[in-house]
PDB file of C-alpha atoms and ligand atoms in Angstrom:
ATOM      1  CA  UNK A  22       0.000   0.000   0.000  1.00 81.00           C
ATOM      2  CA  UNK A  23       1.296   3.571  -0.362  1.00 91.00           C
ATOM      3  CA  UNK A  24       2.418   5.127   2.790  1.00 97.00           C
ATOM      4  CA  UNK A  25       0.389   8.071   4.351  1.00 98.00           C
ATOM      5  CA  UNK A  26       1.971  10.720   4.509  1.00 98.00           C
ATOM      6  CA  UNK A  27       2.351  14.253   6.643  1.00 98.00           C
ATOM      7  CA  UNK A  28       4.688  16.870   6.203  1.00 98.00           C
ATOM      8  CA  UNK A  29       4.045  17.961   9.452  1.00 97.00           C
ATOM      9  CA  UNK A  30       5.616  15.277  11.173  1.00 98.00           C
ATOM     10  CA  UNK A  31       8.755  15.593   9.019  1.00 97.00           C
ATOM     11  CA  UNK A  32       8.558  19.138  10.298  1.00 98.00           C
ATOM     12  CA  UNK A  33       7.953  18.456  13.703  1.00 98.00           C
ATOM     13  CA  UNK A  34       9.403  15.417  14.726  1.00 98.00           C
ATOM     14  CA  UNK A  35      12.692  16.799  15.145  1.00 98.00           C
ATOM     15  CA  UNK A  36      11.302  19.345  17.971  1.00 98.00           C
ATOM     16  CA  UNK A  37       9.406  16.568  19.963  1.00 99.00           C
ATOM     17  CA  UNK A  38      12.522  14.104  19.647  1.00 98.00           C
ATOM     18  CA  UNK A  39      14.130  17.261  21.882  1.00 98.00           C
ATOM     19  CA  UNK A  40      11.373  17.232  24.255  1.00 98.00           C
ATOM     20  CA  UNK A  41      10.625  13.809  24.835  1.00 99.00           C
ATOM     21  CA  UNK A  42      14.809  12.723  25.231  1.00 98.00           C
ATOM     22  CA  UNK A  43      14.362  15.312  27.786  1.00 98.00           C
ATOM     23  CA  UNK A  44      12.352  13.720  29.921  1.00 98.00           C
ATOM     24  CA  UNK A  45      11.860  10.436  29.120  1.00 98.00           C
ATOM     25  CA  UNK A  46      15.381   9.649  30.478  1.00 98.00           C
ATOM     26  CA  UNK A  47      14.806   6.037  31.343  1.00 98.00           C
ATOM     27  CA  UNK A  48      13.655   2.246  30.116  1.00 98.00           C
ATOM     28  CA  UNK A  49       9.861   2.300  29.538  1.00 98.00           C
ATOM     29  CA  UNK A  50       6.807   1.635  27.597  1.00 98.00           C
ATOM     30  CA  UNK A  51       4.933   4.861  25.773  1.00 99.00           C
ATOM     31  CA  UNK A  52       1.422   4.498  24.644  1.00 99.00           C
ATOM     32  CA  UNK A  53       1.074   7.107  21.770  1.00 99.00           C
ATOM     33  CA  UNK A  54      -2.747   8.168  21.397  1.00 99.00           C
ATOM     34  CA  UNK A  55      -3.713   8.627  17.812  1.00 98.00           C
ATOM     35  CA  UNK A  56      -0.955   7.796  16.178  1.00 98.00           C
ATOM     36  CA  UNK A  57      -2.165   9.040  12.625  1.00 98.00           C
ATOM     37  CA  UNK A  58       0.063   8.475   9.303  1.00 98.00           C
ATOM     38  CA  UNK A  59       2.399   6.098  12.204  1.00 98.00           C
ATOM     39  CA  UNK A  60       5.291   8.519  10.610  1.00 98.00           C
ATOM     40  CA  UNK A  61       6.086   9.351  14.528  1.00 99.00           C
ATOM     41  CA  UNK A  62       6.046   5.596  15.776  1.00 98.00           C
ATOM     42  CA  UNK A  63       8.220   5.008  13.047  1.00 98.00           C
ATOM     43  CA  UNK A  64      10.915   7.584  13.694  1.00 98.00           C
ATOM     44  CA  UNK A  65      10.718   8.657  17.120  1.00 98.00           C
ATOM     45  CA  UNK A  66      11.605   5.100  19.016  1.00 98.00           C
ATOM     46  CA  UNK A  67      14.534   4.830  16.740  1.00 98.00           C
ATOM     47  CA  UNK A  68      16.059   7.662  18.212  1.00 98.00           C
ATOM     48  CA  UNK A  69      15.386   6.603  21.870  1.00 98.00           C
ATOM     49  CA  UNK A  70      15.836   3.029  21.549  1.00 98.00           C
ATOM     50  CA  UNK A  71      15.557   2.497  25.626  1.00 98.00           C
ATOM     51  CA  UNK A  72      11.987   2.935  24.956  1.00 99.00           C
ATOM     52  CA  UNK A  73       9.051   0.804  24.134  1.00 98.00           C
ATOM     53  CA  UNK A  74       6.311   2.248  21.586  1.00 99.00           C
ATOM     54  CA  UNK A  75       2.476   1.341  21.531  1.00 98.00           C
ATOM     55  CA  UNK A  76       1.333   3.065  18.801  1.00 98.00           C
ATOM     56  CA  UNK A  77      -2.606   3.117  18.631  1.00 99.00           C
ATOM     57  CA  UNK A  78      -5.431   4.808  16.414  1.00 98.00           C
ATOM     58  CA  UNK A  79      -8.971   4.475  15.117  1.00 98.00           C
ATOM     59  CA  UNK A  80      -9.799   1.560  12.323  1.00 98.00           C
ATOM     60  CA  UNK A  81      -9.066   3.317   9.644  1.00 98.00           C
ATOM     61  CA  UNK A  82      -5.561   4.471  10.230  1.00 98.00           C
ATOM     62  CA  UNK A  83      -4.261   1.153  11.304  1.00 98.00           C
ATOM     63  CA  UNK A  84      -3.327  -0.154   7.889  1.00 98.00           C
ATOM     64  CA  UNK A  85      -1.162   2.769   7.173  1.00 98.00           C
ATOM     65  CA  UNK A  86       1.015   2.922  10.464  1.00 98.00           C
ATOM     66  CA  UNK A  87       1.819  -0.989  10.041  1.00 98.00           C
ATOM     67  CA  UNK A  88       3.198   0.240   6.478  1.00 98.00           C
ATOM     68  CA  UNK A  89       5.140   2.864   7.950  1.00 98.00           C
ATOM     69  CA  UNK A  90       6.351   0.278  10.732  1.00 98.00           C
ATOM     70  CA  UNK A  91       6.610  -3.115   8.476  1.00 98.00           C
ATOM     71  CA  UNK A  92       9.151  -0.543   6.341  1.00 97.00           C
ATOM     72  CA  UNK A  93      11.212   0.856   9.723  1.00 98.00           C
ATOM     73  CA  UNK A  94      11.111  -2.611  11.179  1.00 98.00           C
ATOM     74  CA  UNK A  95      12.317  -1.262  14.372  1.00 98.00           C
ATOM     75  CA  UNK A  96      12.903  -3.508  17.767  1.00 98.00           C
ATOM     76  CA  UNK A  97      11.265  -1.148  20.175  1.00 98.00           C
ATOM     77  CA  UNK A  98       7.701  -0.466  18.439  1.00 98.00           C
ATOM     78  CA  UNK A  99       4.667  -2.615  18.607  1.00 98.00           C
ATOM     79  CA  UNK A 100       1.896  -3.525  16.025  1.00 98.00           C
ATOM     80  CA  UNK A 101      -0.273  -0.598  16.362  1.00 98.00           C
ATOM     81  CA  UNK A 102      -4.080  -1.627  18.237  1.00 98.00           C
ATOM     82  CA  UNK A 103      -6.763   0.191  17.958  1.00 98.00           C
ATOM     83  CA  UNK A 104      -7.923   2.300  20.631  1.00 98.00           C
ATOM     84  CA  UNK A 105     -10.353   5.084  20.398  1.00 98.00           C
ATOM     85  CA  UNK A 106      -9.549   8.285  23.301  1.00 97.00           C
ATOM     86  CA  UNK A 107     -12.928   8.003  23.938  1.00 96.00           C
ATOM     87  CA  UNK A 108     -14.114   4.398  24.432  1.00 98.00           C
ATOM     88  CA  UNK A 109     -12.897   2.457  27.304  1.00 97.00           C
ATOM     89  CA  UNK A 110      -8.940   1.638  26.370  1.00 98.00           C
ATOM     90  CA  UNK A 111      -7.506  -1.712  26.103  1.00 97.00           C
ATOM     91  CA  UNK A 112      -6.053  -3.360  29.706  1.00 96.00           C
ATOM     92  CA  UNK A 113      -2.585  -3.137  28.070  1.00 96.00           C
ATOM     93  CA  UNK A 114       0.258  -1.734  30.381  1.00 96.00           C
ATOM     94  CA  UNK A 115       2.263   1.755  29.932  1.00 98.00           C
ATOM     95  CA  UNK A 116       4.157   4.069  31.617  1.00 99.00           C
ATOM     96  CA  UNK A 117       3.873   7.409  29.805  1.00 99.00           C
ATOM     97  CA  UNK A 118       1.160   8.959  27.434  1.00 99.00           C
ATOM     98  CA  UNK A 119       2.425  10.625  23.914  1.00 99.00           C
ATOM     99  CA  UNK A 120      -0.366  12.299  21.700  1.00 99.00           C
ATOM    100  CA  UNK A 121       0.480  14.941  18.408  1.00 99.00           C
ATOM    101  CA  UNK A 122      -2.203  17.114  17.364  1.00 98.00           C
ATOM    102  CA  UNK A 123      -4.850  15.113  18.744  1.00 98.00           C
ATOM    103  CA  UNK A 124      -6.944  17.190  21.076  1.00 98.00           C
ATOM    104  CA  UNK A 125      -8.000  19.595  18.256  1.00 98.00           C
ATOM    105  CA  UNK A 126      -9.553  16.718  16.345  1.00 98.00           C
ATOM    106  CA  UNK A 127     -11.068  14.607  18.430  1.00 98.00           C
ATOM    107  CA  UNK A 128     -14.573  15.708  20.118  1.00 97.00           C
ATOM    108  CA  UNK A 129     -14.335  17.962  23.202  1.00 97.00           C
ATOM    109  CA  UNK A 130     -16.093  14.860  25.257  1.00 97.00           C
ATOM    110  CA  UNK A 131     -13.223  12.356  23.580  1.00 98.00           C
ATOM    111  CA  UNK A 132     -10.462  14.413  24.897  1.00 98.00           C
ATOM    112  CA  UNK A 133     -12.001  15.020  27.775  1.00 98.00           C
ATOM    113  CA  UNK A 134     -12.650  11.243  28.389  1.00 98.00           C
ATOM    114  CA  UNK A 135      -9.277  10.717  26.961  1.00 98.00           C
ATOM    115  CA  UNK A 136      -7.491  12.942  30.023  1.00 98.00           C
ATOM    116  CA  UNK A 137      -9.939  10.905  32.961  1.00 98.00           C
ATOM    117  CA  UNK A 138      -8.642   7.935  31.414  1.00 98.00           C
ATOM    118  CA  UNK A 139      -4.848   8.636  31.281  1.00 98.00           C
ATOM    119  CA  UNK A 140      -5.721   9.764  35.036  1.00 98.00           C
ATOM    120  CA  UNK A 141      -6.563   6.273  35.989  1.00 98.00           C
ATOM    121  CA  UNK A 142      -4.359   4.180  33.927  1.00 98.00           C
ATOM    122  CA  UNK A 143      -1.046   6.170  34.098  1.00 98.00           C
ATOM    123  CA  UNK A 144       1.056   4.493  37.096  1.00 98.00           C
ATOM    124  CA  UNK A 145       2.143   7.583  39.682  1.00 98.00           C
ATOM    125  CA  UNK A 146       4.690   9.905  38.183  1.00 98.00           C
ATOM    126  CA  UNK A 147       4.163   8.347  34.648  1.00 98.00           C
ATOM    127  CA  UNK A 148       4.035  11.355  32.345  1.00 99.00           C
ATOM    128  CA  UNK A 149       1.185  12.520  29.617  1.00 99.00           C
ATOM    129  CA  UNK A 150       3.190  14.406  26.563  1.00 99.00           C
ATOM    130  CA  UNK A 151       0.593  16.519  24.744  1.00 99.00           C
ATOM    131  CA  UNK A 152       1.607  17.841  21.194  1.00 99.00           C
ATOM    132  CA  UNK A 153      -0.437  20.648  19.181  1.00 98.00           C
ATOM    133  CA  UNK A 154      -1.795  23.866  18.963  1.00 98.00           C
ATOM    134  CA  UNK A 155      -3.427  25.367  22.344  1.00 98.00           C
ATOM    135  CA  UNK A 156      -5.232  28.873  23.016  1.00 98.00           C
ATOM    136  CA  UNK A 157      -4.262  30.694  26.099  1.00 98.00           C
ATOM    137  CA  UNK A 158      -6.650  32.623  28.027  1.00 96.00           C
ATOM    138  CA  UNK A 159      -9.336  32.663  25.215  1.00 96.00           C
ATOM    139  CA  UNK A 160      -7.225  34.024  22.815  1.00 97.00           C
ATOM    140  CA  UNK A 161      -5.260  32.104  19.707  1.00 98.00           C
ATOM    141  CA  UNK A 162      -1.539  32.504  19.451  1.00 97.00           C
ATOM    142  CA  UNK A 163      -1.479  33.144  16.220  1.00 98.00           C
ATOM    143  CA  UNK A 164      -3.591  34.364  13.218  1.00 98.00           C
ATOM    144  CA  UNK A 165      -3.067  31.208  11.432  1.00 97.00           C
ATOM    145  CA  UNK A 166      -4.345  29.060  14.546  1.00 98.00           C
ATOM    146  CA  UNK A 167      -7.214  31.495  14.140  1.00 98.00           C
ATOM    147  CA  UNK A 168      -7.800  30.661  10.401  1.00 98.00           C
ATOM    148  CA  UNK A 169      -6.965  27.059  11.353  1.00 98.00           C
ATOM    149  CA  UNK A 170      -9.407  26.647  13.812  1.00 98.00           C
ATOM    150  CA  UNK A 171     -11.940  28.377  11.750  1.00 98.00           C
ATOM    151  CA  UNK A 172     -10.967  25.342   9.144  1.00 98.00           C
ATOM    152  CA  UNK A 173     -11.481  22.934  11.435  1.00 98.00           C
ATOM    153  CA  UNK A 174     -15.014  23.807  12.958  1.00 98.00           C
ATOM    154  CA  UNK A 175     -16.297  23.937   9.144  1.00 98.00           C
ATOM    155  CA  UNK A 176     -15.444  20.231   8.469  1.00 97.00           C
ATOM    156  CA  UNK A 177     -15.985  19.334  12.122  1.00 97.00           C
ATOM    157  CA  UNK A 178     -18.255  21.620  14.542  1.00 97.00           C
ATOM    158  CA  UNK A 179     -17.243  19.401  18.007  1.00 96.00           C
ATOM    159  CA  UNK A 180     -13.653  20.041  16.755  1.00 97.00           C
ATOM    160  CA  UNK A 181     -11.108  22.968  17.312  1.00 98.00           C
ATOM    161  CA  UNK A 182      -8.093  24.091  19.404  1.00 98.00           C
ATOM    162  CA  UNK A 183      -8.662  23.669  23.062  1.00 98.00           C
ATOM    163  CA  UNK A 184      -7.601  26.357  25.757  1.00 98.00           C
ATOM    164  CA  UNK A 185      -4.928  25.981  28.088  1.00 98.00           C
ATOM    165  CA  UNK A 186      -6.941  26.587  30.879  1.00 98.00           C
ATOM    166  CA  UNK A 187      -9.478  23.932  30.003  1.00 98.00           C
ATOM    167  CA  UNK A 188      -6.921  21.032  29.351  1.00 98.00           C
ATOM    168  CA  UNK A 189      -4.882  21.624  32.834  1.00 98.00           C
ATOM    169  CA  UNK A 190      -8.557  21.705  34.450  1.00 98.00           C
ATOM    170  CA  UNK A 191      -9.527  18.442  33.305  1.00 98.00           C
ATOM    171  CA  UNK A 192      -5.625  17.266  33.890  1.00 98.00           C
ATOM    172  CA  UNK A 193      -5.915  18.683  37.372  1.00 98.00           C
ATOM    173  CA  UNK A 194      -9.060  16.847  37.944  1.00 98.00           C
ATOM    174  CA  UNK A 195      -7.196  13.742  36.981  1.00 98.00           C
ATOM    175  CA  UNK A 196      -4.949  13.817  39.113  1.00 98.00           C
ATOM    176  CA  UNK A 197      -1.830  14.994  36.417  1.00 98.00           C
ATOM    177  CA  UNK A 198       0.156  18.372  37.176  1.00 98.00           C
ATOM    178  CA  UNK A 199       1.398  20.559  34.354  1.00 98.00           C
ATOM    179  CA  UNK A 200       5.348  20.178  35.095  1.00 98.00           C
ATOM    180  CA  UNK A 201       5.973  21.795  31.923  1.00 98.00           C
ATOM    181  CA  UNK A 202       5.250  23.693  28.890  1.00 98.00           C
ATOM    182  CA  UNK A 203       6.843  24.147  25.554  1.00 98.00           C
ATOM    183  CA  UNK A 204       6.996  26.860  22.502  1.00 98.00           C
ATOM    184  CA  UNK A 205       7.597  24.693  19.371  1.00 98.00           C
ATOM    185  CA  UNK A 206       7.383  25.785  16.124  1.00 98.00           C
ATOM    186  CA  UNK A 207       4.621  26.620  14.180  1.00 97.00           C
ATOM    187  CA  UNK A 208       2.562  27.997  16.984  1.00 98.00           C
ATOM    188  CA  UNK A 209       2.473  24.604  18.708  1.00 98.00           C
ATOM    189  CA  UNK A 210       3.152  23.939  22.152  1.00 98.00           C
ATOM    190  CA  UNK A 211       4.562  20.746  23.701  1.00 99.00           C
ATOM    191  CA  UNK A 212       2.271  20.389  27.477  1.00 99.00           C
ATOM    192  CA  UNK A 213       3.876  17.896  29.735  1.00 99.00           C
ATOM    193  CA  UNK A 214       1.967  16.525  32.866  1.00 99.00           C
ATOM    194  CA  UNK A 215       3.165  13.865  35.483  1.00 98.00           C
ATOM    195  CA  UNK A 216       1.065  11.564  37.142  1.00 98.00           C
ATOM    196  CA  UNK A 217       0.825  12.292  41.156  1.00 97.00           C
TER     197      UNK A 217
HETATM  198  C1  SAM B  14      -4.264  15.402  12.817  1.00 88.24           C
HETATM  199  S1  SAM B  14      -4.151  13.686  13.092  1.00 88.24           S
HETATM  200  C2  SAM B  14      -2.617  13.589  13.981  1.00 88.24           C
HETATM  201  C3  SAM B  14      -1.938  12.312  13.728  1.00 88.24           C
HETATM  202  C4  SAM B  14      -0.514  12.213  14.263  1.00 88.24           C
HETATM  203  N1  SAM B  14      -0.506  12.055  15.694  1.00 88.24           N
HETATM  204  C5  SAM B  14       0.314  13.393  13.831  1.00 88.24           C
HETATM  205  O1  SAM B  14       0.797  14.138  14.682  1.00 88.24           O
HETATM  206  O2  SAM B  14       0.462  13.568  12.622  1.00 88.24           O
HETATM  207  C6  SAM B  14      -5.365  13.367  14.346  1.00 88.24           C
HETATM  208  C7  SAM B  14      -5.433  11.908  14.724  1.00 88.24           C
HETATM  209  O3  SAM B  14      -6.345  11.778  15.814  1.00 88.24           O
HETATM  210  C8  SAM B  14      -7.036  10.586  15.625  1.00 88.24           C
HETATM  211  N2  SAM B  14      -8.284  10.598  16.409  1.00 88.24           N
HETATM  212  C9  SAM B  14      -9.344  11.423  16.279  1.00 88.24           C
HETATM  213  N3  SAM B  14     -10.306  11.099  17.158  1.00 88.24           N
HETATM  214  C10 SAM B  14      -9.823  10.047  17.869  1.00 88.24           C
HETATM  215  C11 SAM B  14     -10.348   9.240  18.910  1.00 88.24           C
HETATM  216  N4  SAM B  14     -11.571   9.445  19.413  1.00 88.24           N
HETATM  217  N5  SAM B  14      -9.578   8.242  19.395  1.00 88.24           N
HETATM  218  C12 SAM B  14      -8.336   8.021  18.902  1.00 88.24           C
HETATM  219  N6  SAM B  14      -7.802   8.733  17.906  1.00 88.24           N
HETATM  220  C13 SAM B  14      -8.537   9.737  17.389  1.00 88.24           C
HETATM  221  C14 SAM B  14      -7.290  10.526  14.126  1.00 88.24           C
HETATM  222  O4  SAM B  14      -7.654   9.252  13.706  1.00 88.24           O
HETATM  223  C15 SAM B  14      -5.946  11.009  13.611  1.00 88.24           C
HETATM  224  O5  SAM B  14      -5.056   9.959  13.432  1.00 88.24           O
END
């Protein structure tokens, strides 16, 4: 099958790689939420071969990550399962959440549900790495977040960039503290919570 494919990830990986060698330091298994094209679980374990990757999506997208995987063949990654944020998640076992322009897609309620889950599952001081574009205090960052956004609602009404505020609320209320938070490129922002 042809490979999906995102230019944004090209783009981006490189800035996450920073952020996630930063503080995922140690031997462990990383659940990645919505894995996508799979051009991340395909890259980003190779560079941080002491960890173990669980990439995961809906249906659809599962075909093209195992392309993007059969093709990397690396050690460290995992057939991709499916796992939807919003549904109950499979009793597999992780230590740390990753998820890349996620919570602007999904529904409100699925990210929402997503963050409650991640509260229960994640083991104490097991981290949730959140990758995308946020709004702070109301406001967008950017005019093109504002034009993006815009975008987005068209195609998908229960869709569009979250606020800061409401994220760390729910995060809060799950029990996972904002340790920190990240300017990447492209108006993105790299949010980093820890399990108490
Ligand atoms: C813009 S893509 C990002 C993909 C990839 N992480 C990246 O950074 O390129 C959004 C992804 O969120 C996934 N997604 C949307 N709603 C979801 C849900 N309820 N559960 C799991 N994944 C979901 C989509 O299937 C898609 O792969």
């Amino acid at each position: 099958m042809n490979k999906p494919y995102s230019a944004a990830c090209d783009n981006n990986r490189g800035p996450i790689l920073e952020v996630l060698a930063r503080h995922l330091t140690a031997p462990a298994t990383v659940l990645e939420l919505g894995s996508g094209t799979g051009q991340h679980a395909a890259w980003l374990p190779a560079q941080l071969p002491h960890l173990h990757w669980q990439p995961s999506d809906l249906p659809a997208n599962l075909p093209g990550i195992a392309a993007w995987l059969r093709e990397a063949a690396l050690p460290n990654v995992a057939a991709p399962i499916e796992l939807d944020m919003a549904a109950p998640w499979p009793e597999l076992p992780f230590d740390h959440l990753f998820t890349a322009n996620t919570f602007h897609i999904a529904a409100s309620e699925s990210v929402a549900a997503a963050i409650s889950q991640a509260g229960q599952r994640l083991p104490t001081n097991g981290l949730f790495v959140v990758y995308g574009p946020f709004n702070y205090d109301g406001d967008f960052t950017s005019e093109s977040n504002a034009r993006f956004d815009a975008w987005l609602r068209q195609q998908d009404p229960a869709s569009g960039l979250r606020d800061h505020t409401w994220v760390t609320e729910r995060m809060q209320a799950a029990a996972l503290t904002q340790i920190a938070d990240y300017a990447m490129p492209a108006n993105n922002r790299t949010l980093v919570f820890r399990k108490c």
